[in-house]
mmCIF file of C-alpha atoms in Angstrom:
data_model
loop_
_atom_site.group_PDB
_atom_site.id
_atom_site.type_symbol
_atom_site.label_atom_id
_atom_site.label_comp_id
_atom_site.label_asym_id
_atom_site.label_seq_id
_atom_site.Cartn_x
_atom_site.Cartn_y
_atom_site.Cartn_z
ATOM 1 C CA MET T 29 -155.558 36.785 57.939
ATOM 2 C CA ILE T 30 -158.793 34.679 58.382
ATOM 3 C CA LYS T 31 -158.186 33.993 62.177
ATOM 4 C CA ARG T 32 -157.386 37.723 62.619
ATOM 5 C CA CYS T 33 -160.838 38.915 61.199
ATOM 6 C CA PHE T 34 -162.730 36.464 63.267
ATOM 7 C CA VAL T 35 -160.868 37.652 66.457
ATOM 8 C CA VAL T 36 -161.891 41.362 65.455
ATOM 9 C CA SER T 37 -165.270 40.505 64.441
ATOM 10 C CA MET T 38 -166.044 38.582 67.636
ATOM 11 C CA PHE T 39 -164.472 41.393 69.777
ATOM 12 C CA PHE T 40 -166.555 44.166 67.986
ATOM 13 C CA CYS T 41 -169.712 42.158 68.633
ATOM 14 C CA SER T 42 -169.223 41.346 72.214
ATOM 15 C CA SER T 43 -168.006 44.796 73.209
ATOM 16 C CA LEU T 44 -169.469 47.785 71.247
ATOM 17 C CA HIS T 45 -168.911 50.200 74.294
ATOM 18 C CA ALA T 46 -166.511 52.704 74.577
ATOM 19 C CA MET T 47 -165.081 55.710 76.513
ATOM 20 C CA VAL T 48 -166.136 59.305 76.089
ATOM 21 C CA PHE T 49 -163.458 61.773 75.192
ATOM 22 C CA ASP T 50 -165.251 65.066 75.319
ATOM 23 C CA ASN T 51 -166.766 64.850 79.035
ATOM 24 C CA ARG T 52 -166.276 67.758 81.387
ATOM 25 C CA PHE T 53 -166.601 65.594 84.400
ATOM 26 C CA LEU T 54 -165.086 62.504 83.732
ATOM 27 C CA PRO T 55 -161.715 62.776 81.929
ATOM 28 C CA LEU T 56 -160.796 59.285 81.081
ATOM 29 C CA TYR T 57 -157.827 60.159 78.858
ATOM 30 C CA TYR T 58 -156.246 57.783 76.319
ATOM 31 C CA LYS T 59 -152.731 57.026 77.291
ATOM 32 C CA PRO T 60 -150.646 56.821 74.058
ATOM 33 C CA HIS T 61 -149.296 53.080 73.178
ATOM 34 C CA THR T 62 -145.889 52.633 72.085
ATOM 35 C CA ARG T 63 -145.784 49.990 69.538
ATOM 36 C CA ARG T 64 -143.146 47.268 69.100
ATOM 37 C CA CYS T 65 -141.918 46.301 65.673
ATOM 38 C CA ASP T 66 -142.321 42.745 66.050
ATOM 39 C CA ALA T 67 -145.922 42.771 67.764
ATOM 40 C CA LEU T 68 -148.128 45.543 66.160
ATOM 41 C CA SER T 69 -151.289 44.329 67.794
ATOM 42 C CA TRP T 70 -152.178 45.045 71.357
ATOM 43 C CA ILE T 71 -154.674 44.932 74.191
ATOM 44 C CA ARG T 72 -154.951 47.134 77.086
ATOM 45 C CA ILE T 73 -157.180 46.631 80.438
ATOM 46 C CA GLN T 74 -157.339 49.784 82.733
ATOM 47 C CA PRO T 75 -159.225 49.828 85.917
ATOM 48 C CA PHE T 76 -159.680 53.550 86.987
ATOM 49 C CA PHE T 77 -160.910 55.546 89.993
ATOM 50 C CA MET T 78 -162.186 59.246 89.794
ATOM 51 C CA ARG T 79 -163.056 61.879 92.385
ATOM 52 C CA ALA T 80 -163.945 65.727 92.091
ATOM 53 C CA ASP T 81 -165.452 67.929 94.590
ATOM 54 C CA ARG T 82 -164.530 71.292 93.124
ATOM 55 C CA ALA T 83 -164.697 72.907 89.413
ATOM 56 C CA PHE T 84 -162.894 75.427 87.577
ATOM 57 C CA SER T 85 -164.920 78.679 86.809
ATOM 58 C CA ASP T 86 -164.246 81.365 84.284
ATOM 59 C CA ASP T 87 -161.839 83.235 86.729
ATOM 60 C CA ARG T 88 -161.797 81.414 89.901
ATOM 61 C CA HIS T 89 -162.297 78.024 91.485
ATOM 62 C CA ALA T 90 -165.977 77.295 92.014
ATOM 63 C CA ASN T 91 -168.402 74.295 93.083
ATOM 64 C CA ILE T 92 -169.368 71.841 90.597
ATOM 65 C CA PRO T 93 -172.967 72.653 90.457
ATOM 66 C CA ASP T 94 -171.935 76.294 89.325
ATOM 67 C CA ILE T 95 -170.976 75.140 85.962
ATOM 68 C CA ASP T 96 -174.621 75.242 85.567
ATOM 69 C CA GLY T 97 -175.170 78.683 86.841
ATOM 70 C CA SER T 98 -175.534 80.234 90.249
ATOM 71 C CA TYR T 99 -178.750 79.326 92.409
ATOM 72 C CA ASP T 100 -180.753 82.160 93.505
ATOM 73 C CA GLN T 101 -184.077 81.429 95.214
ATOM 74 C CA VAL T 102 -185.554 84.833 94.101
ATOM 75 C CA THR T 103 -184.515 84.227 90.523
ATOM 76 C CA LEU T 104 -186.086 80.917 90.652
ATOM 77 C CA ALA T 105 -189.211 82.436 92.254
ATOM 78 C CA HIS T 106 -189.380 85.114 89.201
ATOM 79 C CA ALA T 107 -189.180 81.976 86.849
ATOM 80 C CA LEU T 108 -192.062 80.295 88.357
ATOM 81 C CA VAL T 109 -194.181 83.670 87.865
ATOM 82 C CA ALA T 110 -193.182 83.940 84.488
ATOM 83 C CA VAL T 111 -194.615 80.683 83.468
ATOM 84 C CA GLY T 112 -197.838 81.456 85.454
ATOM 85 C CA SER T 113 -197.269 79.917 88.926
ATOM 86 C CA GLU T 114 -197.784 81.901 92.006
ATOM 87 C CA ASN T 115 -194.551 83.290 93.974
ATOM 88 C CA PRO T 116 -194.097 80.729 96.742
ATOM 89 C CA LEU T 117 -191.972 83.222 98.769
ATOM 90 C CA ARG T 118 -193.640 84.975 101.610
ATOM 91 C CA SER T 119 -194.221 88.717 101.148
ATOM 92 C CA ASP T 120 -191.081 89.962 103.343
ATOM 93 C CA PHE T 121 -188.960 87.765 101.322
ATOM 94 C CA ARG T 122 -190.547 88.950 97.768
ATOM 95 C CA LEU T 123 -188.888 92.345 98.740
ATOM 96 C CA LYS T 124 -185.482 90.990 98.603
ATOM 97 C CA THR T 125 -183.491 91.203 95.401
ATOM 98 C CA THR T 126 -181.440 88.186 96.043
ATOM 99 C CA LEU T 127 -181.413 84.938 98.225
ATOM 100 C CA PRO T 128 -178.343 83.092 97.038
ATOM 101 C CA TRP T 129 -177.548 79.563 97.959
ATOM 102 C CA SER T 130 -174.169 77.652 97.833
ATOM 103 C CA ARG T 131 -174.486 74.243 96.405
ATOM 104 C CA ARG T 132 -171.436 71.973 97.030
ATOM 105 C CA GLY T 133 -171.012 69.055 94.805
ATOM 106 C CA ARG T 134 -169.021 65.818 94.581
ATOM 107 C CA ILE T 135 -168.515 63.142 91.945
ATOM 108 C CA ASP T 136 -167.067 59.675 92.430
ATOM 109 C CA ALA T 137 -166.530 57.237 89.660
ATOM 110 C CA GLN T 138 -164.898 53.975 89.151
ATOM 111 C CA GLY T 139 -164.741 51.518 86.211
ATOM 112 C CA LEU T 140 -162.861 49.284 83.812
ATOM 113 C CA ALA T 141 -161.657 50.501 80.490
ATOM 114 C CA LEU T 142 -160.561 48.039 77.652
ATOM 115 C CA TYR T 143 -158.721 48.654 74.497
ATOM 116 C CA TYR T 144 -157.955 46.574 71.632
ATOM 117 C CA GLU T 145 -156.079 47.318 68.195
ATOM 118 C CA GLN T 146 -155.611 44.538 65.620
ATOM 119 C CA ALA T 147 -153.055 45.268 62.958
ATOM 120 C CA PHE T 148 -153.720 43.791 59.544
ATOM 121 C CA CYS T 149 -150.485 44.801 57.864
ATOM 122 C CA PRO T 150 -147.677 47.180 59.064
ATOM 123 C CA TRP T 151 -149.426 50.238 57.959
ATOM 124 C CA LEU T 152 -153.106 49.405 58.920
ATOM 125 C CA SER T 153 -154.945 48.800 62.015
ATOM 126 C CA VAL T 154 -158.574 48.827 63.413
ATOM 127 C CA GLY T 155 -159.120 49.540 67.067
ATOM 128 C CA ILE T 156 -161.914 49.944 69.688
ATOM 129 C CA GLY T 157 -162.023 51.252 73.328
ATOM 130 C CA THR T 158 -164.410 50.028 75.900
ATOM 131 C CA PHE T 159 -165.557 51.315 79.410
ATOM 132 C CA TYR T 160 -167.944 50.097 81.817
ATOM 133 C CA GLY T 161 -168.188 52.188 84.995
ATOM 134 C CA SER T 162 -170.438 53.713 87.788
ATOM 135 C CA VAL T 163 -170.773 57.201 88.874
ATOM 136 C CA ASN T 164 -172.051 58.723 92.019
ATOM 137 C CA ALA T 165 -172.893 62.382 92.289
ATOM 138 C CA ARG T 166 -174.760 64.640 94.843
ATOM 139 C CA HIS T 167 -175.304 68.416 95.564
ATOM 140 C CA ASP T 168 -175.506 69.670 99.073
ATOM 141 C CA PHE T 169 -177.350 72.998 99.688
ATOM 142 C CA SER T 170 -176.783 75.669 102.196
ATOM 143 C CA LEU T 171 -177.518 79.354 102.375
ATOM 144 C CA ARG T 172 -174.509 81.560 101.861
ATOM 145 C CA ALA T 173 -172.882 82.990 105.231
ATOM 146 C CA THR T 174 -174.012 86.560 104.506
ATOM 147 C CA GLU T 175 -177.920 85.171 104.366
ATOM 148 C CA LEU T 176 -177.233 83.080 107.468
ATOM 149 C CA ALA T 177 -176.102 85.932 109.772
ATOM 150 C CA ALA T 178 -179.158 87.921 109.037
ATOM 151 C CA LEU T 179 -181.876 85.021 109.187
ATOM 152 C CA SER T 180 -183.398 83.518 112.329
ATOM 153 C CA GLU T 181 -183.457 79.716 112.566
ATOM 154 C CA GLY T 182 -187.112 79.740 111.659
ATOM 155 C CA ASP T 183 -186.661 81.829 108.473
ATOM 156 C CA ARG T 184 -183.737 79.275 107.440
ATOM 157 C CA ASN T 185 -186.183 76.437 107.905
ATOM 158 C CA TYR T 186 -188.897 78.272 106.173
ATOM 159 C CA LEU T 187 -186.772 78.943 103.036
ATOM 160 C CA PHE T 188 -185.364 75.457 102.811
ATOM 161 C CA GLN T 189 -188.852 74.148 102.764
ATOM 162 C CA VAL T 190 -189.934 76.632 100.075
ATOM 163 C CA LYS T 191 -186.896 75.561 98.146
ATOM 164 C CA GLU T 192 -188.013 71.982 98.074
ATOM 165 C CA GLN T 193 -191.491 73.014 97.419
ATOM 166 C CA MET T 194 -190.242 75.119 94.332
ATOM 167 C CA HIS T 195 -188.291 72.037 93.134
ATOM 168 C CA ARG T 196 -191.448 69.799 93.074
ATOM 169 C CA GLU T 197 -193.370 72.430 91.281
ATOM 170 C CA LEU T 198 -190.767 72.433 88.760
ATOM 171 C CA GLY T 199 -190.480 68.413 88.557
ATOM 172 C CA VAL T 200 -187.092 68.319 89.786
ATOM 173 C CA LEU T 201 -185.729 65.492 91.813
ATOM 174 C CA PRO T 202 -183.452 65.470 94.849
ATOM 175 C CA ALA T 203 -179.877 66.360 93.580
ATOM 176 C CA PHE T 204 -178.599 62.628 94.152
ATOM 177 C CA TYR T 205 -177.510 60.472 91.185
ATOM 178 C CA LYS T 206 -176.278 57.206 90.775
ATOM 179 C CA LYS T 207 -175.554 55.420 87.221
ATOM 180 C CA THR T 208 -173.791 52.192 86.170
ATOM 181 C CA GLY T 209 -173.517 51.536 82.536
ATOM 182 C CA PHE T 210 -171.551 51.551 79.430
ATOM 183 C CA GLY T 211 -170.225 54.473 77.482
ATOM 184 C CA ASP T 212 -170.400 55.216 73.817
ATOM 185 C CA THR T 213 -168.712 53.142 71.253
ATOM 186 C CA ASP T 214 -165.596 54.506 69.808
ATOM 187 C CA LEU T 215 -164.446 52.523 66.413
ATOM 188 C CA TYR T 216 -161.233 53.634 64.568
ATOM 189 C CA VAL T 217 -159.070 52.992 61.624
ATOM 190 C CA ARG T 218 -155.289 53.714 62.057
ATOM 191 C CA LEU T 219 -153.147 54.475 59.170
ATOM 192 C CA GLY T 220 -149.391 54.801 59.742
ATOM 193 C CA MET T 221 -145.745 53.534 59.188
ATOM 194 C CA THR T 222 -142.687 53.234 61.341
ATOM 195 C CA PHE T 223 -139.323 54.561 59.999
ATOM 196 C CA ASP T 224 -136.324 53.155 61.578
ATOM 197 C CA TYR T 225 -133.125 55.334 61.972
ATOM 198 C CA THR T 226 -134.260 58.188 60.069
ATOM 199 C CA LEU T 227 -133.463 61.945 60.549
ATOM 200 C CA LYS T 228 -131.051 60.976 63.385
ATOM 201 C CA CYS T 229 -133.639 59.146 65.386
ATOM 202 C CA ARG T 230 -133.811 55.548 66.416
ATOM 203 C CA ARG T 231 -137.609 55.481 65.304
ATOM 204 C CA LEU T 232 -140.206 57.628 64.022
ATOM 205 C CA ASP T 233 -143.905 56.541 64.213
ATOM 206 C CA PRO T 234 -146.392 58.729 62.512
ATOM 207 C CA ALA T 235 -150.010 57.863 62.349
ATOM 208 C CA PHE T 236 -153.523 59.277 61.228
ATOM 209 C CA LYS T 237 -156.620 58.070 62.893
ATOM 210 C CA VAL T 238 -160.402 58.368 61.816
ATOM 211 C CA GLY T 239 -163.206 57.404 63.984
ATOM 212 C CA LEU T 240 -166.753 56.901 64.498
ATOM 213 C CA ILE T 241 -168.629 57.415 68.028
ATOM 214 C CA ILE T 242 -171.798 55.485 68.205
ATOM 215 C CA PRO T 243 -174.179 56.715 71.081
ATOM 216 C CA THR T 244 -174.663 53.390 72.996
ATOM 217 C CA ALA T 245 -174.449 55.120 76.440
ATOM 218 C CA SER T 246 -177.765 56.001 77.898
ATOM 219 C CA SER T 247 -178.765 59.729 78.303
ATOM 220 C CA THR T 248 -179.263 61.263 81.561
ATOM 221 C CA ALA T 249 -182.745 62.382 82.636
ATOM 222 C CA CYS T 250 -183.430 66.007 82.495
ATOM 223 C CA ASN T 251 -185.066 66.043 86.025
ATOM 224 C CA ASN T 252 -181.983 65.390 88.019
ATOM 225 C CA PRO T 253 -179.828 68.367 88.451
ATOM 226 C CA ALA T 254 -176.690 66.129 89.826
ATOM 227 C CA ALA T 255 -176.942 63.801 86.812
ATOM 228 C CA VAL T 256 -173.458 63.026 85.158
ATOM 229 C CA PRO T 257 -173.564 61.671 81.797
ATOM 230 C CA LEU T 258 -171.260 58.595 80.870
ATOM 231 C CA GLY T 259 -171.628 59.210 77.238
ATOM 232 C CA GLY T 260 -172.281 61.931 74.806
ATOM 233 C CA GLN T 261 -176.154 62.475 75.579
ATOM 234 C CA GLY T 262 -177.140 60.365 72.618
ATOM 235 C CA HIS T 263 -175.078 62.393 70.150
ATOM 236 C CA TRP T 264 -173.410 60.560 67.121
ATOM 237 C CA GLY T 265 -169.903 61.769 66.285
ATOM 238 C CA ILE T 266 -166.852 61.390 64.295
ATOM 239 C CA TYR T 267 -163.148 62.377 64.806
ATOM 240 C CA SER T 268 -159.729 62.526 63.421
ATOM 241 C CA ALA T 269 -156.640 62.301 64.957
ATOM 242 C CA LEU T 270 -152.865 62.787 64.321
ATOM 243 C CA GLU T 271 -150.160 60.710 66.315
ATOM 244 C CA PHE T 272 -146.339 61.117 66.296
ATOM 245 C CA GLU T 273 -143.986 59.392 68.394
ATOM 246 C CA ASN T 274 -140.135 59.649 68.214
ATOM 247 C CA GLU T 275 -137.661 57.425 69.877
ATOM 248 C CA CYS T 276 -134.824 60.163 70.070
ATOM 249 C CA LYS T 277 -132.397 57.575 71.258
ATOM 250 C CA GLU T 278 -132.547 54.332 73.098
ATOM 251 C CA ASP T 279 -135.127 54.385 75.940
ATOM 252 C CA LEU T 280 -135.942 57.958 75.316
ATOM 253 C CA ILE T 281 -139.426 58.623 73.645
ATOM 254 C CA VAL T 282 -141.238 61.792 72.988
ATOM 255 C CA GLY T 283 -144.706 62.159 71.380
ATOM 256 C CA PHE T 284 -147.473 64.401 70.537
ATOM 257 C CA ASN T 285 -151.175 63.590 69.711
ATOM 258 C CA PHE T 286 -153.769 65.902 68.440
ATOM 259 C CA ARG T 287 -157.630 65.030 68.276
ATOM 260 C CA ALA T 288 -160.654 66.986 66.691
ATOM 261 C CA ILE T 289 -164.237 65.509 67.620
ATOM 262 C CA LYS T 290 -167.337 66.564 66.135
ATOM 263 C CA ARG T 291 -170.726 65.468 67.469
ATOM 264 C CA PHE T 292 -174.051 65.804 65.475
ATOM 265 C CA THR T 293 -177.249 67.552 66.002
ATOM 266 C CA ARG T 294 -179.693 65.733 68.368
ATOM 267 C CA THR T 295 -183.087 66.974 70.010
ATOM 268 C CA ARG T 296 -183.769 65.950 73.460
ATOM 269 C CA GLN T 297 -185.997 66.871 76.550
ATOM 270 C CA ALA T 298 -184.488 69.565 78.793
ATOM 271 C CA HIS T 299 -185.234 72.263 81.210
ATOM 272 C CA LEU T 300 -185.070 75.586 79.686
ATOM 273 C CA PRO T 301 -184.339 78.790 81.661
ATOM 274 C CA VAL T 302 -186.791 81.838 81.557
ATOM 275 C CA ALA T 303 -185.320 84.213 83.939
ATOM 276 C CA GLY T 304 -181.700 83.518 84.385
ATOM 277 C CA GLU T 305 -182.060 80.420 86.725
ATOM 278 C CA PRO T 306 -179.823 77.500 86.309
ATOM 279 C CA SER T 307 -180.835 75.589 83.425
ATOM 280 C CA SER T 308 -181.301 72.361 85.459
ATOM 281 C CA TYR T 309 -183.937 74.224 87.359
ATOM 282 C CA GLY T 310 -185.516 75.733 84.317
ATOM 283 C CA ALA T 311 -189.167 76.627 84.559
ATOM 284 C CA VAL T 312 -189.930 75.316 81.088
ATOM 285 C CA VAL T 313 -189.666 71.642 80.144
ATOM 286 C CA GLY T 314 -189.366 71.036 76.206
ATOM 287 C CA PRO T 315 -187.224 69.771 73.525
ATOM 288 C CA LEU T 316 -184.334 71.321 72.875
ATOM 289 C CA ALA T 317 -182.026 70.921 69.598
ATOM 290 C CA VAL T 318 -178.355 70.909 70.335
ATOM 291 C CA ASN T 319 -175.696 71.148 67.741
ATOM 292 C CA PRO T 320 -172.567 70.461 69.994
ATOM 293 C CA GLY T 321 -169.350 72.512 69.156
ATOM 294 C CA TRP T 322 -166.205 71.013 68.083
ATOM 295 C CA THR T 323 -163.739 69.484 70.875
ATOM 296 C CA PHE T 324 -160.114 69.724 70.412
ATOM 297 C CA VAL T 325 -157.760 67.626 72.327
ATOM 298 C CA ALA T 326 -153.801 67.819 72.376
ATOM 299 C CA ASN T 327 -151.348 66.010 74.628
ATOM 300 C CA PRO T 328 -147.483 65.953 74.401
ATOM 301 C CA TYR T 329 -145.918 63.438 76.480
ATOM 302 C CA ILE T 330 -142.419 62.041 77.126
ATOM 303 C CA SER T 331 -141.260 58.681 78.216
ATOM 304 C CA PHE T 332 -138.055 57.322 80.085
ATOM 305 C CA GLU T 333 -137.699 53.707 79.403
ATOM 306 C CA GLY T 334 -135.289 50.986 80.878
ATOM 307 C CA LEU T 335 -134.221 53.264 83.664
ATOM 308 C CA ARG T 336 -133.798 49.856 85.624
ATOM 309 C CA GLU T 337 -134.437 46.789 83.604
ATOM 310 C CA GLY T 338 -138.003 47.062 82.502
ATOM 311 C CA PHE T 339 -138.685 50.164 84.987
ATOM 312 C CA GLY T 340 -139.729 53.404 83.537
ATOM 313 C CA LEU T 341 -141.517 56.698 83.846
ATOM 314 C CA LYS T 342 -143.835 58.863 81.749
ATOM 315 C CA ALA T 343 -145.270 62.365 81.927
ATOM 316 C CA GLN T 344 -148.055 63.762 79.861
ATOM 317 C CA TYR T 345 -149.843 67.150 79.564
ATOM 318 C CA THR T 346 -153.419 67.038 78.042
ATOM 319 C CA VAL T 347 -155.724 70.302 77.262
ATOM 320 C CA VAL T 348 -159.204 69.705 76.106
ATOM 321 C CA ALA T 349 -161.336 72.620 74.668
ATOM 322 C CA HIS T 350 -165.026 72.231 73.728
ATOM 323 C CA LEU T 351 -166.447 75.102 71.721
ATOM 324 C CA ARG T 352 -169.691 76.664 72.178
ATOM 325 C CA ASP T 353 -172.776 74.475 71.385
ATOM 326 C CA LEU T 354 -175.624 75.855 69.166
ATOM 327 C CA MET T 355 -179.074 75.453 70.507
ATOM 328 C CA ARG T 356 -182.692 75.822 69.474
ATOM 329 C CA ASP T 357 -185.939 75.759 71.204
ATOM 330 C CA GLY T 358 -187.880 72.764 69.698
ATOM 331 C CA ARG T 359 -191.163 73.806 70.829
ATOM 332 C CA VAL T 360 -194.114 74.752 68.567
ATOM 333 C CA ALA T 361 -194.499 78.396 67.880
ATOM 334 C CA GLU T 362 -197.667 78.875 70.036
ATOM 335 C CA GLU T 363 -195.717 77.571 73.241
ATOM 336 C CA GLN T 364 -192.627 79.637 72.406
ATOM 337 C CA LYS T 365 -194.815 82.828 72.373
ATOM 338 C CA LYS T 366 -196.496 81.748 75.527
ATOM 339 C CA ASN T 367 -193.473 81.205 77.518
ATOM 340 C CA PRO T 368 -190.418 82.450 76.012
ATOM 341 C CA VAL T 369 -187.090 81.151 77.039
ATOM 342 C CA SER T 370 -183.570 82.522 77.098
ATOM 343 C CA LEU T 371 -180.819 80.343 75.695
ATOM 344 C CA ASP T 372 -177.856 82.743 75.683
ATOM 345 C CA SER T 373 -176.532 81.720 79.134
ATOM 346 C CA LEU T 374 -176.979 78.062 78.357
ATOM 347 C CA GLN T 375 -175.232 78.293 75.058
ATOM 348 C CA CYS T 376 -172.386 80.427 76.638
ATOM 349 C CA ARG T 377 -171.887 78.014 79.586
ATOM 350 C CA SER T 378 -171.681 75.010 77.065
ATOM 351 C CA SER T 379 -168.318 75.821 76.210
ATOM 352 C CA TRP T 380 -165.577 74.377 78.604
ATOM 353 C CA ALA T 381 -161.878 73.658 78.847
ATOM 354 C CA MET T 382 -159.717 71.304 81.162
ATOM 355 C CA GLU T 383 -155.964 70.500 81.599
ATOM 356 C CA HIS T 384 -154.576 67.701 83.360
ATOM 357 C CA VAL T 385 -150.972 66.635 84.001
ATOM 358 C CA THR T 386 -150.436 62.854 84.040
ATOM 359 C CA ILE T 387 -147.385 61.364 86.035
ATOM 360 C CA GLY T 388 -147.040 57.445 85.474
ATOM 361 C CA ALA T 389 -144.750 54.569 86.210
ATOM 362 C CA PHE T 390 -144.532 51.297 84.199
ATOM 363 C CA TYR T 391 -142.802 48.048 84.399
ATOM 364 C CA ASP T 392 -142.083 46.176 81.046
ATOM 365 C CA PHE T 393 -141.449 42.444 81.627
ATOM 366 C CA GLY T 394 -140.777 42.231 78.116
ATOM 367 C CA LYS T 395 -137.873 44.338 78.106
ATOM 368 C CA VAL T 396 -135.853 41.522 80.124
ATOM 369 C CA ARG T 397 -137.390 38.490 78.293
ATOM 370 C CA GLU T 398 -136.343 36.536 75.128
ATOM 371 C CA CYS T 399 -139.831 36.431 73.988
ATOM 372 C CA PRO T 400 -141.303 40.163 74.933
ATOM 373 C CA SER T 401 -145.021 39.484 73.272
ATOM 374 C CA LEU T 402 -145.463 36.857 76.048
ATOM 375 C CA TYR T 403 -145.187 39.095 78.914
ATOM 376 C CA PRO T 404 -147.249 42.103 80.171
ATOM 377 C CA LYS T 405 -146.442 45.762 80.692
ATOM 378 C CA LEU T 406 -147.838 47.126 84.045
ATOM 379 C CA SER T 407 -148.666 50.889 84.499
ATOM 380 C CA ALA T 408 -149.914 53.073 86.973
ATOM 381 C CA TYR T 409 -151.039 56.676 86.181
ATOM 382 C CA TRP T 410 -152.300 59.839 88.081
ATOM 383 C CA ASP T 411 -154.111 62.466 86.218
ATOM 384 C CA ILE T 412 -153.898 65.710 88.089
ATOM 385 C CA PRO T 413 -156.204 68.664 87.184
ATOM 386 C CA VAL T 414 -154.208 72.294 86.657
ATOM 387 C CA ASN T 415 -155.238 75.382 85.490
ATOM 388 C CA TRP T 416 -152.236 76.538 83.356
ATOM 389 C CA LEU T 417 -153.805 77.978 80.209
ATOM 390 C CA VAL T 418 -157.602 77.495 79.447
ATOM 391 C CA SER T 419 -159.215 75.495 82.337
ATOM 392 C CA LYS T 420 -163.081 76.690 82.725
ATOM 393 C CA ARG T 421 -166.311 75.359 83.408
ATOM 394 C CA ALA T 422 -165.018 71.947 84.112
ATOM 395 C CA ALA T 423 -164.837 69.499 87.174
ATOM 396 C CA LYS T 424 -161.414 69.363 88.722
ATOM 397 C CA THR T 425 -161.252 65.578 88.685
ATOM 398 C CA SER T 426 -158.601 63.581 89.674
ATOM 399 C CA SER T 427 -158.279 60.144 88.276
ATOM 400 C CA VAL T 428 -155.965 57.168 89.054
ATOM 401 C CA SER T 429 -155.588 54.295 86.555
ATOM 402 C CA LEU T 430 -153.826 51.076 86.572
ATOM 403 C CA MET T 431 -153.042 49.178 83.396
ATOM 404 C CA VAL T 432 -152.090 45.867 82.001
ATOM 405 C CA GLU T 433 -150.852 45.794 78.388
ATOM 406 C CA PHE T 434 -150.229 42.877 76.220
ATOM 407 C CA ASP T 435 -148.408 43.193 72.629
ATOM 408 C CA PHE T 436 -148.845 40.446 70.137
#
């Protein structure tokens, strides 16, 4: 027992960084672990690779930057005028009601996730998940086809130059982003029991988890519209989860997990919209108090083991729904009166949902060995974004993961 406590303590101290479950851009989903009756503790190493160049909108597919709202140069010019700046557009363009731009976005991410769960007795375990990764993102601007057809090459160049001038006046950097670092810390306690040969099943494994999310990931700067957070933007959080796994018969396993996550209120600097412009290009910069909405995660899965010695297949469906955030302008009353902002559209776009189908294959070397705890389990998974039920305002991120697991 003393040795186990020492191992857990050293692991916590050296690796207090973890993945984020409530991220609309980087869906690094937890893959359920099938516990062995003779080895309740386990460790998992998981390199992953992600890519996205499209997003789910409310009723259609869209570009990733459109999650933040459509970009219109006339709207942005009106926002600058509303805060006391001059309209940068030429007089003939000021008569237009719209100058829409298309923004194509792309996200690439890769990293290494690490999970560790230590059992202290058959019904009590403590776990931690870790993740260190790198993300690259960019937004490319182009005038929409209807505008291109009506403009000369000189006018196109002029509008592009004015767009860059407007961004500089707003204090916004070019839409290129690169970040390497850790995610938030996820610590949890698992309570559960295994029942063998119960209710006509070979094994029932229900469990309850309660966890704490510590914001160890750095927050993104508000002046980069392409920024993708690795964590929860500095918000502390808690969650609870229900897990149920049923080995219906030999080598056929079905399960279901449900998780509810709540992040706590935090105030951070942000661009605030005043005239309907995208929030990342908001004409006002000030403190914004954000009370994140609840996030709910559900994922049923089925696993076919022992198809040929230790080879097996797994399929999983995951749906994540994040409810609307509550936001409050944190500026002093005089500043709010001088430059009022509109947070309604920002709050509306803060809710999102995403769905993924996961297809995996694995080989458990312990299935064909006398001492299974000495041999690893190798797996490969592909998370495929789908829009079957509720996907909206989230990146269509595909992910490939490789896993090595040890039970002990």
